[in-house]
GROMACS .gro file of C-alpha atoms in nm:
model
  344
    1LEU     CA    1   0.045  -0.005   0.001
    2TYR     CA    2   0.250   0.260   0.095
    3PRO     CA    3   0.434   0.233  -0.267
    4VAL     CA    4   0.142   0.289  -0.469
    5LEU     CA    5   0.000   0.596  -0.233
    6GLU     CA    6   0.357   0.740  -0.285
    7LYS     CA    7   0.280   0.670  -0.698
    8ALA     CA    8  -0.077   0.815  -0.612
    9GLY     CA    9   0.108   1.139  -0.541
   10ASP     CA   10   0.317   1.154  -0.809
   11ARG     CA   11   0.304   1.495  -0.989
   12THR     CA   12   0.305   1.278  -1.378
   13LEU     CA   13  -0.079   1.262  -1.433
   14LEU     CA   14  -0.100   0.912  -1.646
   15ILE     CA   15   0.102   0.755  -1.274
   16SER     CA   16  -0.116   0.965  -1.064
   17GLU     CA   17  -0.430   0.848  -1.224
   18THR     CA   18  -0.286   0.492  -1.262
   19ALA     CA   19  -0.233   0.466  -0.900
   20LEU     CA   20  -0.543   0.578  -0.775
   21GLY     CA   21  -0.716   0.278  -0.985
   22THR     CA   22  -0.484   0.033  -0.851
   23LEU     CA   23  -0.599   0.157  -0.468
   24ALA     CA   24  -0.946   0.145  -0.630
   25ASP     CA   25  -0.868  -0.248  -0.724
   26ILE     CA   26  -0.692  -0.303  -0.412
   27CYS     CA   27  -1.011  -0.215  -0.209
   28GLU     CA   28  -1.199  -0.448  -0.435
   29ALA     CA   29  -0.998  -0.754  -0.388
   30CYS     CA   30  -0.960  -0.666   0.023
   31GLY     CA   31  -1.333  -0.606   0.055
   32TYR     CA   32  -1.260  -0.259   0.152
   33ASP     CA   33  -1.588   0.003   0.114
   34SER     CA   34  -1.403   0.278  -0.010
   35VAL     CA   35  -1.029   0.400  -0.063
   36GLN     CA   36  -1.092   0.634   0.256
   37CYS     CA   37  -1.162   0.283   0.469
   38LEU     CA   38  -0.840   0.124   0.332
   39ILE     CA   39  -0.633   0.420   0.451
   40ASN     CA   40  -0.774   0.446   0.741
   41GLU     CA   41  -0.776   0.102   0.872
   42ASN     CA   42  -0.416   0.035   0.762
   43SER     CA   43  -0.305   0.402   0.868
   44ASP     CA   44  -0.079   0.285   1.208
   45TYR     CA   45   0.133   0.076   0.920
   46LEU     CA   46   0.162   0.374   0.631
   47VAL     CA   47   0.230   0.619   0.921
   48ASN     CA   48   0.506   0.430   1.066
   49GLY     CA   49   0.621   0.427   0.722
   50ILE     CA   50   0.658   0.791   0.678
   51SER     CA   51   0.752   0.867   0.986
   52LEU     CA   52   1.086   0.654   0.947
   53ASN     CA   53   1.154   0.794   0.608
   54LEU     CA   54   1.072   1.126   0.712
   55ARG     CA   55   1.409   1.131   0.951
   56GLN     CA   56   1.602   1.018   0.618
   57LEU     CA   57   1.447   1.257   0.385
   58ALA     CA   58   1.750   1.305   0.185
   59HIS     CA   59   1.729   0.950   0.068
   60GLN     CA   60   1.358   0.900   0.099
   61PRO     CA   61   1.218   1.251  -0.078
   62ARG     CA   62   0.890   1.097  -0.181
   63ALA     CA   63   0.787   1.051   0.229
   64SER     CA   64   0.619   1.349   0.188
   65GLN     CA   65   0.403   1.242  -0.122
   66VAL     CA   66   0.249   0.963   0.058
   67LEU     CA   67   0.124   1.183   0.372
   68ASP     CA   68  -0.033   1.395   0.125
   69THR     CA   69  -0.246   1.125  -0.061
   70MET     CA   70  -0.389   0.973   0.284
   71LEU     CA   71  -0.516   1.378   0.364
   72ARG     CA   72  -0.677   1.413   0.018
   73HIS     CA   73  -0.839   1.086   0.020
   74SER     CA   74  -0.978   1.071   0.382
   75ASP     CA   75  -1.172   1.267   0.639
   76ALA     CA   76  -1.114   1.475   0.962
   77SER     CA   77  -1.104   1.123   1.166
   78LEU     CA   78  -0.743   1.050   0.996
   79LEU     CA   79  -0.621   1.350   1.207
   80PRO     CA   80  -0.561   1.210   1.529
   81LEU     CA   81  -0.391   0.899   1.363
   82VAL     CA   82  -0.102   1.176   1.195
   83GLU     CA   83  -0.076   1.384   1.414
   84ASP     CA   84   0.252   1.248   1.570
   85VAL     CA   85   0.371   1.249   1.191
   86ILE     CA   86   0.267   1.606   1.096
   87GLN     CA   87   0.476   1.671   1.491
   88ASP     CA   88   0.753   1.475   1.363
   89VAL     CA   89   0.799   1.698   1.025
   90LEU     CA   90   0.738   2.057   1.215
   91SER     CA   91   1.040   1.925   1.506
   92ALA     CA   92   1.250   1.800   1.171
   93LEU     CA   93   1.179   2.141   0.985
   94ASP     CA   94   1.290   2.332   1.334
   95GLN     CA   95   1.628   2.110   1.282
   96SER     CA   96   1.689   2.212   0.888
   97TYR     CA   97   1.533   2.533   0.813
   98ASN     CA   98   1.817   2.573   0.528
   99SER     CA   99   1.842   2.232   0.311
  100GLN     CA  100   1.506   2.054   0.342
  101ALA     CA  101   1.261   2.353   0.393
  102SER     CA  102   1.097   2.336   0.065
  103THR     CA  103   1.019   1.981   0.113
  104PHE     CA  104   0.858   2.036   0.420
  105LEU     CA  105   0.664   2.309   0.359
  106ARG     CA  106   0.512   2.088   0.062
  107VAL     CA  107   0.340   1.838   0.321
  108LEU     CA  108   0.248   2.123   0.576
  109HIS     CA  109   0.082   2.278   0.285
  110SER     CA  110  -0.105   1.980   0.222
  111VAL     CA  111  -0.179   1.953   0.609
  112MET     CA  112  -0.314   2.290   0.607
  113THR     CA  113  -0.484   2.213   0.306
  114ALA     CA  114  -0.646   1.896   0.450
  115LEU     CA  115  -0.736   2.092   0.747
  116VAL     CA  116  -0.932   2.411   0.583
  117GLN     CA  117  -1.148   2.112   0.396
  118TRP     CA  118  -1.222   1.933   0.710
  119PHE     CA  119  -1.300   2.220   0.956
  120GLY     CA  120  -1.269   2.567   0.785
  121MET     CA  121  -1.597   2.782   0.763
  122SER     CA  122  -1.797   2.742   0.451
  123SER     CA  123  -1.857   3.050   0.221
  124THR     CA  124  -2.206   3.084   0.336
  125GLU     CA  125  -2.111   3.050   0.732
  126GLU     CA  126  -1.870   3.309   0.630
  127HIS     CA  127  -2.138   3.549   0.520
  128GLN     CA  128  -2.327   3.465   0.767
  129GLN     CA  129  -2.038   3.537   1.061
  130ARG     CA  130  -1.990   3.882   0.873
  131GLN     CA  131  -2.360   3.977   0.870
  132THR     CA  132  -2.357   3.876   1.245
  133ASP     CA  133  -2.079   4.077   1.357
  134LYS     CA  134  -2.221   4.380   1.127
  135GLY     CA  135  -2.540   4.368   1.259
  136GLN     CA  136  -2.433   4.324   1.617
  137SER     CA  137  -2.178   4.662   1.499
  138ARG     CA  138  -2.486   4.837   1.413
  139ALA     CA  139  -2.767   4.751   1.698
  140TRP     CA  140  -2.468   4.815   1.957
  141SER     CA  141  -2.393   5.217   1.821
  142GLN     CA  142  -2.772   5.204   1.765
  143GLY     CA  143  -2.869   5.124   2.141
  144GLN     CA  144  -2.594   5.370   2.240
  145GLN     CA  145  -2.773   5.640   2.091
  146GLU     CA  146  -3.083   5.540   2.282
  147VAL     CA  147  -2.987   5.466   2.619
  148THR     CA  148  -2.771   5.592   2.882
  149MET     CA  149  -2.505   5.358   3.035
  150THR     CA  150  -2.470   5.256   3.406
  151ARG     CA  151  -2.167   5.286   3.548
  152GLN     CA  152  -2.106   4.882   3.563
  153GLU     CA  153  -2.148   4.920   3.202
  154VAL     CA  154  -1.884   5.174   3.113
  155GLU     CA  155  -1.685   5.001   3.366
  156ARG     CA  156  -1.711   4.637   3.157
  157PHE     CA  157  -1.689   4.803   2.861
  158PHE     CA  158  -1.314   4.942   2.934
  159LEU     CA  159  -1.231   4.590   3.098
  160ASP     CA  160  -1.323   4.418   2.801
  161TYR     CA  161  -1.100   4.678   2.564
  162VAL     CA  162  -0.796   4.655   2.780
  163SER     CA  163  -0.853   4.268   2.731
  164GLN     CA  164  -0.857   4.250   2.380
  165LYS     CA  165  -0.544   4.512   2.385
  166GLN     CA  166  -0.355   4.302   2.528
  167ILE     CA  167  -0.435   3.986   2.316
  168ALA     CA  168  -0.399   4.192   2.037
  169GLU     CA  169  -0.023   4.307   2.156
  170GLY     CA  170   0.030   3.982   2.266
  171ASP     CA  171   0.015   3.963   2.600
  172LEU     CA  172  -0.157   3.700   2.740
  173PRO     CA  173  -0.172   3.565   3.064
  174ASP     CA  174   0.077   3.319   3.197
  175LEU     CA  175  -0.074   2.980   3.227
  176GLU     CA  176   0.040   2.920   3.579
  177GLU     CA  177  -0.182   3.180   3.647
  178GLU     CA  178  -0.481   3.033   3.467
  179GLU     CA  179  -0.460   2.689   3.649
  180ALA     CA  180  -0.391   2.883   3.993
  181GLY     CA  181  -0.705   3.057   3.940
  182PRO     CA  182  -0.831   3.404   3.829
  183LYS     CA  183  -0.726   3.713   4.042
  184VAL     CA  184  -0.925   3.991   4.075
  185SER     CA  185  -0.764   4.322   4.001
  186SER     CA  186  -0.868   4.696   3.845
  187PHE     CA  187  -0.774   4.531   3.487
  188GLN     CA  188  -0.971   4.190   3.548
  189ASP     CA  189  -1.312   4.090   3.673
  190PRO     CA  190  -1.373   3.757   3.652
  191MET     CA  191  -1.739   3.763   3.615
  192HIS     CA  192  -1.663   3.945   3.235
  193PHE     CA  193  -1.386   3.697   3.163
  194PRO     CA  194  -1.521   3.328   3.158
  195ARG     CA  195  -1.270   3.102   3.111
  196GLU     CA  196  -1.195   3.019   2.780
  197ALA     CA  197  -1.265   2.598   2.636
  198PRO     CA  198  -0.956   2.415   2.503
  199MET     CA  199  -0.795   2.483   2.193
  200PRO     CA  200  -0.899   2.187   1.974
  201SER     CA  201  -0.641   1.982   1.834
  202HIS     CA  202  -0.664   2.093   1.459
  203ALA     CA  203  -0.657   2.495   1.559
  204GLN     CA  204  -0.341   2.378   1.806
  205LEU     CA  205  -0.173   2.230   1.498
  206ALA     CA  206  -0.224   2.555   1.260
  207ARG     CA  207  -0.070   2.789   1.516
  208ASP     CA  208   0.191   2.558   1.555
  209VAL     CA  209   0.244   2.591   1.200
  210MET     CA  210   0.184   2.986   1.164
  211GLU     CA  211   0.539   3.008   1.427
  212ARG     CA  212   0.739   2.813   1.196
  213CYS     CA  213   0.574   3.080   0.906
  214ILE     CA  214   0.668   3.347   1.083
  215HIS     CA  215   1.055   3.223   1.076
  216LEU     CA  216   1.036   3.124   0.750
  217LEU     CA  217   0.873   3.477   0.610
  218SER     CA  218   1.242   3.626   0.512
  219ASP     CA  219   1.403   3.306   0.383
  220GLY     CA  220   1.618   3.385   0.118
  221SER     CA  221   1.462   3.198  -0.139
  222LEU     CA  222   1.178   3.364  -0.365
  223ARG     CA  223   1.013   3.006  -0.405
  224VAL     CA  224   0.996   2.925  -0.013
  225ARG     CA  225   0.887   3.280   0.085
  226LEU     CA  226   0.575   3.212  -0.150
  227LYS     CA  227   0.525   2.878  -0.063
  228VAL     CA  228   0.508   3.004   0.313
  229LEU     CA  229   0.237   3.264   0.201
  230ASP     CA  230   0.026   3.036   0.096
  231VAL     CA  231   0.079   2.768   0.461
  232LEU     CA  232  -0.007   3.158   0.638
  233GLU     CA  233  -0.314   3.173   0.482
  234LEU     CA  234  -0.423   2.858   0.499
  235CYS     CA  235  -0.333   2.930   0.887
  236VAL     CA  236  -0.549   3.200   0.938
  237ILE     CA  237  -0.834   3.069   0.774
  238VAL     CA  238  -0.809   2.766   1.040
  239LEU     CA  239  -0.806   3.032   1.306
  240HIS     CA  240  -1.083   3.218   1.203
  241PRO     CA  241  -1.294   3.095   1.467
  242HIS     CA  242  -1.023   3.087   1.728
  243GLY     CA  243  -0.959   3.501   1.747
  244ASN     CA  244  -0.821   3.486   2.108
  245HIS     CA  245  -0.553   3.300   1.961
  246LEU     CA  246  -0.526   3.430   1.560
  247LEU     CA  247  -0.464   3.765   1.736
  248PRO     CA  248  -0.126   3.727   1.916
  249MET     CA  249  -0.003   3.545   1.621
  250ALA     CA  250  -0.115   3.803   1.367
  251HIS     CA  251   0.072   4.045   1.587
  252ARG     CA  252   0.382   3.880   1.597
  253VAL     CA  253   0.366   3.777   1.218
  254TRP     CA  254   0.286   4.153   1.129
  255PRO     CA  255   0.631   4.325   1.070
  256ALA     CA  256   0.778   4.031   0.845
  257LEU     CA  257   0.450   4.052   0.622
  258VAL     CA  258   0.455   4.435   0.642
  259THR     CA  259   0.805   4.372   0.478
  260ARG     CA  260   0.674   4.149   0.211
  261LEU     CA  261   0.451   4.401   0.127
  262ILE     CA  262   0.647   4.705   0.078
  263SER     CA  263   1.022   4.568  -0.037
  264ASP     CA  264   0.991   4.216  -0.203
  265ASP     CA  265   0.974   4.117  -0.557
  266PRO     CA  266   0.625   4.204  -0.703
  267LEU     CA  267   0.475   3.805  -0.688
  268ALA     CA  268   0.562   3.792  -0.336
  269VAL     CA  269   0.333   4.141  -0.269
  270LEU     CA  270   0.088   3.945  -0.456
  271ARG     CA  271   0.071   3.699  -0.256
  272ALA     CA  272   0.114   3.880   0.068
  273PHE     CA  273  -0.164   4.110   0.007
  274LYS     CA  274  -0.371   3.798  -0.037
  275VAL     CA  275  -0.280   3.709   0.310
  276LEU     CA  276  -0.312   4.051   0.395
  277CYS     CA  277  -0.744   4.055   0.291
  278THR     CA  278  -0.799   3.682   0.483
  279LEU     CA  279  -0.631   3.826   0.757
  280ALA     CA  280  -0.855   4.142   0.768
  281GLN     CA  281  -1.185   3.896   0.808
  282THR     CA  282  -1.058   3.853   1.127
  283CYS     CA  283  -0.900   4.088   1.261
  284GLY     CA  284  -1.016   4.402   1.115
  285ASP     CA  285  -0.977   4.658   1.455
  286PHE     CA  286  -0.592   4.491   1.517
  287LEU     CA  287  -0.509   4.570   1.185
  288ARG     CA  288  -0.679   4.924   1.110
  289GLN     CA  289  -0.367   5.087   1.260
  290ARG     CA  290  -0.092   4.952   1.141
  291PHE     CA  291  -0.256   4.904   0.766
  292SER     CA  292  -0.310   5.258   0.760
  293LYS     CA  293   0.014   5.360   0.892
  294ASP     CA  294   0.230   5.068   0.814
  295VAL     CA  295   0.080   4.975   0.452
  296LEU     CA  296  -0.196   5.184   0.284
  297PRO     CA  297   0.060   5.494   0.216
  298LYS     CA  298   0.317   5.238   0.034
  299LEU     CA  299   0.027   5.054  -0.155
  300THR     CA  300  -0.160   5.466  -0.290
  301SER     CA  301   0.212   5.533  -0.365
  302SER     CA  302   0.280   5.242  -0.587
  303LEU     CA  303  -0.063   5.295  -0.771
  304LEU     CA  304   0.000   5.680  -0.831
  305SER     CA  305   0.393   5.597  -0.983
  306GLN     CA  306   0.218   5.291  -1.215
  307ALA     CA  307  -0.106   5.532  -1.330
  308PRO     CA  308   0.060   5.696  -1.611
  309ALA     CA  309   0.243   5.361  -1.740
  310SER     CA  310  -0.056   5.164  -1.765
  311ALA     CA  311  -0.272   5.435  -1.882
  312ARG     CA  312  -0.060   5.434  -2.158
  313ALA     CA  313   0.021   5.067  -2.192
  314GLY     CA  314  -0.115   4.895  -2.488
  315PRO     CA  315  -0.277   4.480  -2.489
  316VAL     CA  316   0.082   4.335  -2.386
  317TYR     CA  317   0.062   4.537  -2.031
  318SER     CA  318  -0.207   4.252  -1.932
  319HIS     CA  319  -0.002   4.001  -1.945
  320THR     CA  320   0.247   4.126  -1.738
  321LEU     CA  321   0.312   4.089  -1.351
  322ALA     CA  322   0.287   4.497  -1.259
  323PHE     CA  323  -0.061   4.488  -1.401
  324LYS     CA  324  -0.154   4.200  -1.216
  325LEU     CA  325  -0.054   4.364  -0.856
  326GLN     CA  326  -0.201   4.684  -0.976
  327LEU     CA  327  -0.576   4.503  -1.038
  328ALA     CA  328  -0.547   4.287  -0.753
  329VAL     CA  329  -0.473   4.540  -0.482
  330LEU     CA  330  -0.746   4.795  -0.725
  331GLN     CA  331  -1.027   4.493  -0.667
  332GLY     CA  332  -0.901   4.417  -0.301
  333LEU     CA  333  -0.858   4.753  -0.132
  334GLY     CA  334  -1.242   4.886  -0.149
  335SER     CA  335  -1.319   4.542   0.039
  336LEU     CA  336  -1.020   4.576   0.270
  337CYS     CA  337  -1.071   4.896   0.363
  338GLU     CA  338  -1.460   4.834   0.456
  339ARG     CA  339  -1.355   4.527   0.633
  340LEU     CA  340  -1.106   4.763   0.853
  341ASP     CA  341  -1.410   4.993   0.909
  342MET     CA  342  -1.176   5.279   0.756
  343GLY     CA  343  -1.507   5.474   0.647
  344GLU     CA  344  -1.323   5.844   0.741
   0.00000   0.00000   0.00000
């Protein structure tokens, strides 16, 4: 099964399609209902093989293809079975950033694509979430005009504001303090900040992967930077429902992301802008001031400097990278400013 799955992840279409046909034949011959059942019920053998081969990645470069095929042809029930292998991948990446980063990033991209497919919000849910957020914001502002706030409500508003600001700046409470129980102070009201539910394993995994992305965003290789930006966007989508964990990570990733946005190859700028738009869907308030100070002036001056060239350009211009970047910024800037509530 292991070598067949390896071939199913091959980049040559004829080989991968033939291998998938072979998997279907194995299912029929051995009495499995589907390829998913075949993979899940033999996952312990497969995981063992992947784990051993990942330690010798220089001699076994195709180990990542087996994991990729497993993730593509299974469902969320596979995650607990492959979690240890993914942690092995992260540990191996920590030890060989320079030599094997590109190979490991392919594995992490497969993992995050699977997590988005299994746990990410659908476009309908995302739209409903955004409408709910807008509705609550509108209702709150209308309510403020009609109702006089009590002293306790004012106090609660500021406590909430301080808490969100601390989270946005990456200032999270120590785990030891949380275990010891909440302390009552001028900045904390135990009634107002209920104990948060433990983070699900897929979100924890996305956070671990995002940590590695922060270090790799300034890699010397453009190919690595592009792949990191792709992985980073998927991490943000998975962490979308977990704002309290996403905000500190966004705070840490911001300096490296800004560098990609304002002084990098146009291809990297294009990908970084896409990540920024995804990030804005969750971290609106957190990003508003940073975006207007660090990024918007650069994007505006870039558009103004490109305007004369694009105004005189012929039909060939639409095939250039400069055109694609200009178009992406013009298409994304309006909705980005709307999400960041930059009406002024």
